[in-house]
Short mmCIF file of C-alpha atoms and ligand atoms in Angstrom, two decimals:
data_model
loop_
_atom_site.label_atom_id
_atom_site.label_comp_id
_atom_site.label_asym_id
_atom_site.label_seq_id
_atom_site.Cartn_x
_atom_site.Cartn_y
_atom_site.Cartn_z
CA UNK N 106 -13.55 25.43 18.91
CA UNK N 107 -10.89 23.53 17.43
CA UNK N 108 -12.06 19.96 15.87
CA UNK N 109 -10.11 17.48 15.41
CA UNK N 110 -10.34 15.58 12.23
CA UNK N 111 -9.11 12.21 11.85
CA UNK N 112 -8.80 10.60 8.48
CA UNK N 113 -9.54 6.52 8.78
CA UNK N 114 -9.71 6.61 5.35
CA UNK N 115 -7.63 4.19 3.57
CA UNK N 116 -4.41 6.94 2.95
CA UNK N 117 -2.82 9.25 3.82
CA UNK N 118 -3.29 7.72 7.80
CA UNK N 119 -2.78 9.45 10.95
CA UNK N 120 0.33 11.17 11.28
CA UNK N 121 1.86 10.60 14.76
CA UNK N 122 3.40 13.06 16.59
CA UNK N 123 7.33 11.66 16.11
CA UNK N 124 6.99 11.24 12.85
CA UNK N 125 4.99 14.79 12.40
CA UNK N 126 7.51 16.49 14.03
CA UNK N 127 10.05 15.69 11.24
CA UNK N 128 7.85 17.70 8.95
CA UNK N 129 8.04 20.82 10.71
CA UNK N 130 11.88 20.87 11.18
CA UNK N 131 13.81 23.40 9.97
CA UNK N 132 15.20 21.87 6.52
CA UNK N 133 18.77 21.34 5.95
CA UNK N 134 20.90 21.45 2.60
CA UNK N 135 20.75 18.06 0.62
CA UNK N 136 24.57 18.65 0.93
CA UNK N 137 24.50 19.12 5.09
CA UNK N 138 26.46 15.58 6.08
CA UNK N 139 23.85 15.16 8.62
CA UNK N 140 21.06 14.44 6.38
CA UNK N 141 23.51 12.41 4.14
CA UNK N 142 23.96 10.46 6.78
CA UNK N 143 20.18 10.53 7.44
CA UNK N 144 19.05 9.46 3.99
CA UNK N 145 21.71 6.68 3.43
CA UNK N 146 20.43 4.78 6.71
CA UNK N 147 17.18 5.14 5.57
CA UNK N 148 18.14 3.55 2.34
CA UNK N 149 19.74 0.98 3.65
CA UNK N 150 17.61 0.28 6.58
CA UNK N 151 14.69 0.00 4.10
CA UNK N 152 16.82 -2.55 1.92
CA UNK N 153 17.15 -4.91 4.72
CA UNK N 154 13.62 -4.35 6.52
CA UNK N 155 11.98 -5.94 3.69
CA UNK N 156 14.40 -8.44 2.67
CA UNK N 157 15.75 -6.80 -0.86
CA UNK N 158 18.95 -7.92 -1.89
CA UNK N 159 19.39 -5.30 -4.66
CA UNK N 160 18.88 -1.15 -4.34
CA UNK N 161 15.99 0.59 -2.28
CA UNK N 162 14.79 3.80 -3.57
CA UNK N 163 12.82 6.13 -1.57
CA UNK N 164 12.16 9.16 -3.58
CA UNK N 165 9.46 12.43 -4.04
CA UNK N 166 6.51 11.22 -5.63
CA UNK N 167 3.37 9.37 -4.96
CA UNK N 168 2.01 5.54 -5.72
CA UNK N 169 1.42 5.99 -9.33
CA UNK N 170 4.57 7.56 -10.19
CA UNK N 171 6.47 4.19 -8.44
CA UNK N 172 3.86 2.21 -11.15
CA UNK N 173 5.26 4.00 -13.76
CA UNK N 174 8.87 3.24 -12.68
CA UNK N 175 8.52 0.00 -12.10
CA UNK N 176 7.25 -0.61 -15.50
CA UNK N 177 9.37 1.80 -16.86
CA UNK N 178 12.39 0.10 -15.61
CA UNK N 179 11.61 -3.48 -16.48
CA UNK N 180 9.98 -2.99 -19.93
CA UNK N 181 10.73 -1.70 -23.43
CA UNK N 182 7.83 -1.33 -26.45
CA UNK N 183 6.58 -4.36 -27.77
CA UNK N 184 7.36 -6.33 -24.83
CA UNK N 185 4.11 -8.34 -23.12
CA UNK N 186 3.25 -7.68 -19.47
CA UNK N 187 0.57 -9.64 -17.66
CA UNK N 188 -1.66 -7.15 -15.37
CA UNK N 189 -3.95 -9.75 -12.91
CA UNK N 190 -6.35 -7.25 -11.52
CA UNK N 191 -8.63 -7.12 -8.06
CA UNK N 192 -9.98 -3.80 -9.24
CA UNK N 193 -9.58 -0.25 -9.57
CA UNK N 194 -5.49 -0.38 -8.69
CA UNK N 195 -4.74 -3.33 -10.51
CA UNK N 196 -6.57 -1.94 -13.82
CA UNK N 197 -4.34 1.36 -13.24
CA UNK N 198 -1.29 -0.82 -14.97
CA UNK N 199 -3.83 -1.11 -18.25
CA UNK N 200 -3.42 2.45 -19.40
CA UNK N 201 0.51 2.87 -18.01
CA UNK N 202 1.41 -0.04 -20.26
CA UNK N 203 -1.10 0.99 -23.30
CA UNK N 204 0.74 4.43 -23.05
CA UNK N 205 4.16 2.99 -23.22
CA UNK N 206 3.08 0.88 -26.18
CA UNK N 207 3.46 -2.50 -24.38
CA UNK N 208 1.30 -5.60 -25.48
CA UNK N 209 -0.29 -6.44 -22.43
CA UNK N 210 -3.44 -9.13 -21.50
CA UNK N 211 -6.02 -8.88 -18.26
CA UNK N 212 -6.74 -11.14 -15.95
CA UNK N 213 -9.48 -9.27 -13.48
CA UNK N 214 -10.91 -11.33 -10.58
CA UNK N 215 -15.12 -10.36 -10.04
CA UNK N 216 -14.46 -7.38 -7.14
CA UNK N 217 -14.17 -9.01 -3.73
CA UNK N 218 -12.61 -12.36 -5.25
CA UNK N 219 -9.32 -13.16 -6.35
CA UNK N 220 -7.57 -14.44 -9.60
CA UNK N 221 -6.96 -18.27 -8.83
CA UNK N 222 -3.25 -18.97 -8.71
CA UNK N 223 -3.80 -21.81 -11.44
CA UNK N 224 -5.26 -19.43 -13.72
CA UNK N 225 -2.29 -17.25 -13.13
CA UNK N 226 -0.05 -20.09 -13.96
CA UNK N 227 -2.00 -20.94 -17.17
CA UNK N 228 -1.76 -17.57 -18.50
CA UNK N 229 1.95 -17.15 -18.11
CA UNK N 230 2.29 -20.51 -20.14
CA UNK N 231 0.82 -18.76 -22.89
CA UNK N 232 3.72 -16.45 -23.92
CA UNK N 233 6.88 -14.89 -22.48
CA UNK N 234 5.66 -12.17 -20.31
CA UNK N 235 8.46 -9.58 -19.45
CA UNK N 236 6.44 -8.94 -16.40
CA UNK N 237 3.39 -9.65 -14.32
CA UNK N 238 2.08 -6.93 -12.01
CA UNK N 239 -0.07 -7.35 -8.98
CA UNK N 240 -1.77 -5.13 -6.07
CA UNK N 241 -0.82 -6.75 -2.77
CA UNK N 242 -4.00 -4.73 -1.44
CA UNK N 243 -6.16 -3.82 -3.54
CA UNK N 244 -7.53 -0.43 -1.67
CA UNK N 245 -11.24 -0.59 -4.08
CA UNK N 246 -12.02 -4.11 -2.87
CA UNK N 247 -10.06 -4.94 0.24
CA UNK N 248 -8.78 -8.10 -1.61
CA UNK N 249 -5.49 -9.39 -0.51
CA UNK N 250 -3.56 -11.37 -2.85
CA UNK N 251 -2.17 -14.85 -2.64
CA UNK N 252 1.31 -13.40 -2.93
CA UNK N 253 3.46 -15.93 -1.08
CA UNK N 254 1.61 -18.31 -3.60
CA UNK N 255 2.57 -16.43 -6.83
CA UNK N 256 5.60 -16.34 -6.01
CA UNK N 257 6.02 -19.49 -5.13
CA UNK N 258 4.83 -19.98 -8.75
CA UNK N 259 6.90 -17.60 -10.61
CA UNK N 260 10.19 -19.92 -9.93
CA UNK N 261 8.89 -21.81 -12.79
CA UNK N 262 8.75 -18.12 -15.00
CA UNK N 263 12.24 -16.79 -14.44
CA UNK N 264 12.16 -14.83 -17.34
CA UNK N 265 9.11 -13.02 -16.03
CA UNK N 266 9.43 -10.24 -13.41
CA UNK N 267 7.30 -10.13 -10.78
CA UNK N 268 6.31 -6.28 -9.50
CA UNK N 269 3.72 -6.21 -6.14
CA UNK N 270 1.97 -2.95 -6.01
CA UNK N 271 2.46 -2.82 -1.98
CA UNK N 272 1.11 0.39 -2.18
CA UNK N 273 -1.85 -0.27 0.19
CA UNK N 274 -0.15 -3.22 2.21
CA UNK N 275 3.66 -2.66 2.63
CA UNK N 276 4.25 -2.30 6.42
CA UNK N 277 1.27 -3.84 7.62
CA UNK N 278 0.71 -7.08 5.58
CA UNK N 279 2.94 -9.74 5.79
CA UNK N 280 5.93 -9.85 2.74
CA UNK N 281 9.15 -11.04 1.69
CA UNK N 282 10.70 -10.07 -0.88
CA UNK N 283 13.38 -12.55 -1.14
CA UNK N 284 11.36 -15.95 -0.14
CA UNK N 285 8.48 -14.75 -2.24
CA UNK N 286 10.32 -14.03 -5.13
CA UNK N 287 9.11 -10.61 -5.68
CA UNK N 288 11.91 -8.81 -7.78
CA UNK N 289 9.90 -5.39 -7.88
CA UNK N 290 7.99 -3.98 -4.88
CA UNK N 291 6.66 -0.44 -4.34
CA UNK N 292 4.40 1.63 -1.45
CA UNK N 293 3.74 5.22 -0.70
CA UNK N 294 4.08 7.28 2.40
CA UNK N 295 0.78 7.93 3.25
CA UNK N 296 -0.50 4.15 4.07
CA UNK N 297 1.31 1.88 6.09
CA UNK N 298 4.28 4.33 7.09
CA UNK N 299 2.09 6.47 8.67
CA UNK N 300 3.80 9.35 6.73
CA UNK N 301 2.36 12.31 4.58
CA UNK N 302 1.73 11.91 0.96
CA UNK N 303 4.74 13.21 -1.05
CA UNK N 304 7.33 10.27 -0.69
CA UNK N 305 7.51 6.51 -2.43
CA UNK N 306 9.86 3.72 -1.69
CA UNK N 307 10.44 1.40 -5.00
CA UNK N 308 12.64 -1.98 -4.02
CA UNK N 309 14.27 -3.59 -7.22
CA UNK N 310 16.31 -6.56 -6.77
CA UNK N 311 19.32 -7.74 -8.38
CA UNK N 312 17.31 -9.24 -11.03
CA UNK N 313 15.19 -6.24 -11.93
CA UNK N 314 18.56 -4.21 -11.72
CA UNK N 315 19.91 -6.42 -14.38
CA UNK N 316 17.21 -6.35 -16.45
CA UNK N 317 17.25 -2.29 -16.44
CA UNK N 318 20.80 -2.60 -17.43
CA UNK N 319 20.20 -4.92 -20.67
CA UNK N 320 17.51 -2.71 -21.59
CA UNK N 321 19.98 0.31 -22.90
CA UNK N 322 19.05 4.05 -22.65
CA UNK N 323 14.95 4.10 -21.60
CA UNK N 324 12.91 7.06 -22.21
CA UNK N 325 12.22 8.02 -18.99
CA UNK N 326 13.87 10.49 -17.30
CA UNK N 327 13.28 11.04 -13.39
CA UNK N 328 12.50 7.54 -12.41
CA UNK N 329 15.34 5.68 -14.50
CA UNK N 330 16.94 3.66 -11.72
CA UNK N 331 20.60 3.87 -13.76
CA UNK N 332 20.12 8.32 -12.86
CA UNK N 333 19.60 6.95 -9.14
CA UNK N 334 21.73 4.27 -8.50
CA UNK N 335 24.96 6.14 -7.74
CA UNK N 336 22.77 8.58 -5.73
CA UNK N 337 21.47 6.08 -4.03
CA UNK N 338 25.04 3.93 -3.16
CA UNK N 339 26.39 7.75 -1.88
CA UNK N 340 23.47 10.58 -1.51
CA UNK N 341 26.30 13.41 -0.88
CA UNK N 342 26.08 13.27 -5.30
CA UNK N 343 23.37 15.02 -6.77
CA UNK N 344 20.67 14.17 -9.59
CA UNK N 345 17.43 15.99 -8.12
CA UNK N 346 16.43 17.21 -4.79
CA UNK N 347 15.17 15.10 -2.42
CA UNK N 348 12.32 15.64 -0.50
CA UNK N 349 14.62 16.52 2.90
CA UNK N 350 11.52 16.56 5.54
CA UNK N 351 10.03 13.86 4.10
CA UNK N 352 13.25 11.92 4.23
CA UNK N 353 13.49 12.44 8.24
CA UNK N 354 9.43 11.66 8.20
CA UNK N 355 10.37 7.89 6.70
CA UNK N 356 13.23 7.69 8.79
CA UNK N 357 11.50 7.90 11.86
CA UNK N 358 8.48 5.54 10.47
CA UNK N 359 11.27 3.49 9.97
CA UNK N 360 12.45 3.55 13.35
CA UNK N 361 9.00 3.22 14.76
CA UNK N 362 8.71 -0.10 13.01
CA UNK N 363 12.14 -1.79 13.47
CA UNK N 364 11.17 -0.89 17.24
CA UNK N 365 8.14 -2.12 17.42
CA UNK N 366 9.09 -5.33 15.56
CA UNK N 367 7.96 -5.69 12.07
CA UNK N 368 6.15 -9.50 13.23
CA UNK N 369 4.70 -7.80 16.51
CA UNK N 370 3.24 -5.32 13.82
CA UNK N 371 1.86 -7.81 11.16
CA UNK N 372 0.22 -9.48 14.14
CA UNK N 373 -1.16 -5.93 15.69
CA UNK N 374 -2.51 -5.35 12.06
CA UNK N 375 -4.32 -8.84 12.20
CA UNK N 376 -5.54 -8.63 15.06
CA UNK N 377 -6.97 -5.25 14.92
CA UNK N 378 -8.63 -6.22 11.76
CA UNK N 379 -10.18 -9.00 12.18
CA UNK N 380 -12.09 -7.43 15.62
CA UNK N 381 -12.69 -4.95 14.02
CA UNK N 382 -14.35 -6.67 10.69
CA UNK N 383 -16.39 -8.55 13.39
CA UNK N 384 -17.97 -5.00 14.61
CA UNK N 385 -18.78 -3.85 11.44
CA UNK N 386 -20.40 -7.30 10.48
CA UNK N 387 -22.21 -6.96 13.77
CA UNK N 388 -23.76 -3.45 12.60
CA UNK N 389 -25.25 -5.22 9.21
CA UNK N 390 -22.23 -3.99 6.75
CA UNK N 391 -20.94 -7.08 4.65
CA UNK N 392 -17.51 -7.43 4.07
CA UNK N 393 -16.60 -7.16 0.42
CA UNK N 394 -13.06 -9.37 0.22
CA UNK N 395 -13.65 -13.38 0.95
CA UNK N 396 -12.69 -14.05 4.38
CA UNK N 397 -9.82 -15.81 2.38
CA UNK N 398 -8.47 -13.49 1.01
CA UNK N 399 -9.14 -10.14 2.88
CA UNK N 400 -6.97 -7.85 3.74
CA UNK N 401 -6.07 -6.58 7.52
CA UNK N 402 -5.23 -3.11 6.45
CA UNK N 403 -8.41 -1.73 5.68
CA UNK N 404 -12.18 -2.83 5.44
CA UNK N 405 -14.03 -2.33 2.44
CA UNK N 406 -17.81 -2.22 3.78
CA UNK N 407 -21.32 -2.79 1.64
CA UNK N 408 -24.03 -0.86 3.61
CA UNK N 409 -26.86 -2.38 4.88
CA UNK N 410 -30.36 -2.10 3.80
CA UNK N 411 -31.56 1.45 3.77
CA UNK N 412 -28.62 3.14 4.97
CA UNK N 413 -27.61 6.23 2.64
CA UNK N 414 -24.01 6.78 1.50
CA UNK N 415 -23.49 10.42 1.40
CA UNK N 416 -25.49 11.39 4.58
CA UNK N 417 -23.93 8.75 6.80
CA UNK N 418 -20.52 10.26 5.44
CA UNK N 419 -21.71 13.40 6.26
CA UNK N 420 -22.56 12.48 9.78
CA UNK N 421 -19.32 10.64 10.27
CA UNK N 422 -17.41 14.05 9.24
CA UNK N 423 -19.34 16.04 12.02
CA UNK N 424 -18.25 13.89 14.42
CA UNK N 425 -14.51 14.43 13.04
CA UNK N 426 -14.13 11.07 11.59
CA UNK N 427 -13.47 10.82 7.48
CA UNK N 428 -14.24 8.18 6.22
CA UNK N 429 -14.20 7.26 1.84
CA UNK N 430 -16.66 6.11 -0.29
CA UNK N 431 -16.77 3.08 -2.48
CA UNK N 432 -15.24 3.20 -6.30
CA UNK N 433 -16.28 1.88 -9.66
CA UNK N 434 -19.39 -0.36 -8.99
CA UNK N 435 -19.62 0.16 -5.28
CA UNK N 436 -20.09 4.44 -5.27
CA UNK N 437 -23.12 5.20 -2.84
CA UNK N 438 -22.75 1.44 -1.92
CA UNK N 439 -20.04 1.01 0.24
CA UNK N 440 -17.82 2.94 2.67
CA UNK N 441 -13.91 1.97 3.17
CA UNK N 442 -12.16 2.87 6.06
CA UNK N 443 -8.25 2.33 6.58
CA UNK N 444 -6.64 0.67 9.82
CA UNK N 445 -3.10 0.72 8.80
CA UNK N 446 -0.09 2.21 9.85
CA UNK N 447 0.56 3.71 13.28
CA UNK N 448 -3.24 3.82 14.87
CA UNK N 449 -4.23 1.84 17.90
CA UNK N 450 -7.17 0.48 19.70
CA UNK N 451 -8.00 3.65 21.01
CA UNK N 452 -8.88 5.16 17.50
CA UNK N 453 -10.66 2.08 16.78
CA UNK N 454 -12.82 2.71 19.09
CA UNK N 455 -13.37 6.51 18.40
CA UNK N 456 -13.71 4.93 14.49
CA UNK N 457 -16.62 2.27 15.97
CA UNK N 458 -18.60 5.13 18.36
CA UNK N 459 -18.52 7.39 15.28
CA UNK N 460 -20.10 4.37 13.19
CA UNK N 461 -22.90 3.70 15.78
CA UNK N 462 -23.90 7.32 16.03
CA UNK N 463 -23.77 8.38 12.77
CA UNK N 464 -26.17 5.07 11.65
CA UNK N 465 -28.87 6.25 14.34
CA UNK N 466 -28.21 10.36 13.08
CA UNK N 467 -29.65 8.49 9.19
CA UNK N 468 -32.07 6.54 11.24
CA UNK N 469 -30.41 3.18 11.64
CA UNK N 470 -31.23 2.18 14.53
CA UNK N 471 -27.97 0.37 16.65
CA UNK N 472 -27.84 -0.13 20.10
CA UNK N 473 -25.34 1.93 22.01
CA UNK N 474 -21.78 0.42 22.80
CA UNK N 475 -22.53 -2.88 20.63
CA UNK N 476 -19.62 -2.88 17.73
CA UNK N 477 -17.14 -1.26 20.34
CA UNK N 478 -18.09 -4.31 22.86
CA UNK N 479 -17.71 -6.76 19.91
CA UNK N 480 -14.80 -5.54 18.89
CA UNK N 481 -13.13 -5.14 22.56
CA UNK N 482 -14.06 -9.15 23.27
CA UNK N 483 -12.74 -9.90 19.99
CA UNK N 484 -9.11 -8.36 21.21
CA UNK N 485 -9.49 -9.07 24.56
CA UNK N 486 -10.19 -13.22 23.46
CA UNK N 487 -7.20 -13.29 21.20
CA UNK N 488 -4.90 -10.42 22.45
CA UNK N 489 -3.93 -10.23 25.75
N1 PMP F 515 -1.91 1.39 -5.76
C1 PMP F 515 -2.74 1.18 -4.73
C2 PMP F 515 -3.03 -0.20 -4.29
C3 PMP F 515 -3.32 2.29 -4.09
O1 PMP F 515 -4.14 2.12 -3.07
C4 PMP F 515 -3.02 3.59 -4.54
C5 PMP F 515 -3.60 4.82 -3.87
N2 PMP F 515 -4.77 4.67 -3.19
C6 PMP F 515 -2.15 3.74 -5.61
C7 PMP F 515 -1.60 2.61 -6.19
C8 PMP F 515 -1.78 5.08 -6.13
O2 PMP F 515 -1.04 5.75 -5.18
P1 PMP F 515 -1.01 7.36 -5.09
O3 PMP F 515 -2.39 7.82 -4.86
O4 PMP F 515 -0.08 7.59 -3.93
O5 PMP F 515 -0.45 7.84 -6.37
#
């Protein structure tokens, strides 16, 4: 028999059938005017979705390679970057800017808590930063940053770029990159788009565009915005092959949210989220992020008392459900599961009955139906 696996971890997310089909089209020349005409509305539409008022660029590659561009592009050796760090993401900018021979200094918040904004402010007093980076999410600890608040903040730092690592956020957490002053922004496919690894989308705004310019030939190749710009403006030109399927995949994730409404979908996130942190609380996990600060596209979960990691992983994958495990300090103590991008109530549900039984197959015990009847109340209260 057939069984159907469904990965609730946090990325890549289920892949719904619209945007799945896209992958299995036959693919087209990069030259073919209909996928020109495909890839520039998805350029553009992704521009104004998110409010960027310089270039969008969705290219092949993952998370880590849009890290590396968006230092790349704002940075030359010797210059100082601020990295403020909610764990194992935000500490990934350490060893990008140690490799490119950048000065850089740490701020890391104790996992589950957040860098205060003053602290933020204090630092970036200190000396002139060419940029500061930031996870929006921060997929080890579930911690949501105060971004509206930074940026808010960095008015006072113009000098200082601000790059949001929307890796594990962009699409379902709330952003604006023009009233937040956020002059970089990145994410990859496989979280909120609801779209197969393999693709990233970097936003750079007029500022970051300027500052690429003043910074003269970089050494970076590939992800040098100046190679992609006139791409970009008119994809019928050529500087490496886009990833065609993956293209139409975004396009129609793209679609999918300017239908659905991009608010309606914030609040569908939220909503979803905090029901279904209530279940999990209600089954004895603990909730790692602050209930300040915690983020509504995924749940980062501390295990009870006496129930084992790997077997209750185990037990979730025989029922079809994959769930991940903790990082850094929280392996064997903590499971994270993702509820971004295009899933709904029903595979919450699935998600909460595979919880329940696979606790009682370690010998935990939970009463049937409870987390899926707290979390149902919880939507029916403040949903419908
Ligand atoms: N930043 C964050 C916040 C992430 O969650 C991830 C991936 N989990 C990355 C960066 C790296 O992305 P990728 O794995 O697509 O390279």
């Amino acid at each position: 028999m057939y069984n159907k696996k469904r990965v609730m971890i946090p990325g890549p997310t289920p892949v719904i059938e619209p945007i799945r089909y896209q992958m299995g089209r036959e693919v087209q020349a990069f030259g073919d005017p209909s996928f020109i005409k495909d890839f520039k509305e998805l350029i553009d539409g992704l521009r104004d979705l998110f409010a960027c008022n310089g270039q969008c660029f969705p290219l092949a590659g993952t998370g880590t390679l849009a890290m590396e561009m968006a230092i790349a592009n704002a940075t030359k050796a010797g210059d100082h970057v601020f990295i403020v760090s909610h764990g194992y993401f935000g500490d990934r900018f350490i060893e990008i800017c140690a490799r490119k021979k950048l000065n850089y200094d740490v701020l890391s918040a104790e996992w589950g808590q957040i860098v205060p904004v003053e602290d933020i402010r204090s630092q970036l007093r200190q000396k002139p930063y060419a940029a500061i980076t930031i996870s929006h999410v921060d997929t080890s600890t579930g911690v949501r940053a105060p971004i509206a608040e930074i940026g808010e903040m960095m008015a006072e730092f113009p000098e200082t770029l601000y790059i949001l690592d929307g890796v594990a956020a962009t699409g379902g957490e709330f952003v604006d990159m023009e009233a937040m002053n956020i002059d970089v922004m990145f994410t990859a496919s496989q979280k909120a788009f609801g779209v197969c690894p393999g693709i990233f989308v970097l936003w750079a705004n007029q500022k970051s565009l300027k500052r690429r310019k003043d910074l003269g030939l970089i050494p970076e190749y590939y992800i040098d915005y100046e190679k992609w710009l006139p791409i970009m403006q008119d994809p019928s030109k050529y500087f490496a092959t886009p990833a065609i399927n993956l293209v139409w995949a975004l396009k129609a994730s793209m679609e999918i949210m300017r239908s659905e409404g991009l608010k309606a979908r914030y609040e569908r996130h939220e909503l979803n989220a905090r029901a279904i942190q209530k279940a999990f609380e209600s089954l004895g996990f603990r909730v790692l992020a602050g209930a300040n600060h915690r983020a509504v596209t995924l749940s980062n979960l501390v295990y009870p008392e006496g129930v084992p990691d790997l077997p209750f992983r185990n037990a979730m994958l025989e029922l079809g459900i994959n769930v991940a495990g903790g990082l850094g300090p929280y392996v064997g103590k903590m499971v994270r599961v993702g509820h971004m991008g295009n899933i709904d109530e029903s595979d919450l549900t699935v998600l909460l009955s595979g919880f329940e039984t696979a606790l009682r197959k370690v010998g935990y015990k939970v009463e049937y139906g409870k987390a899926i009847g707290v979390y149902l109340k919880e939507i029916e209260a403040t949903g419908n």
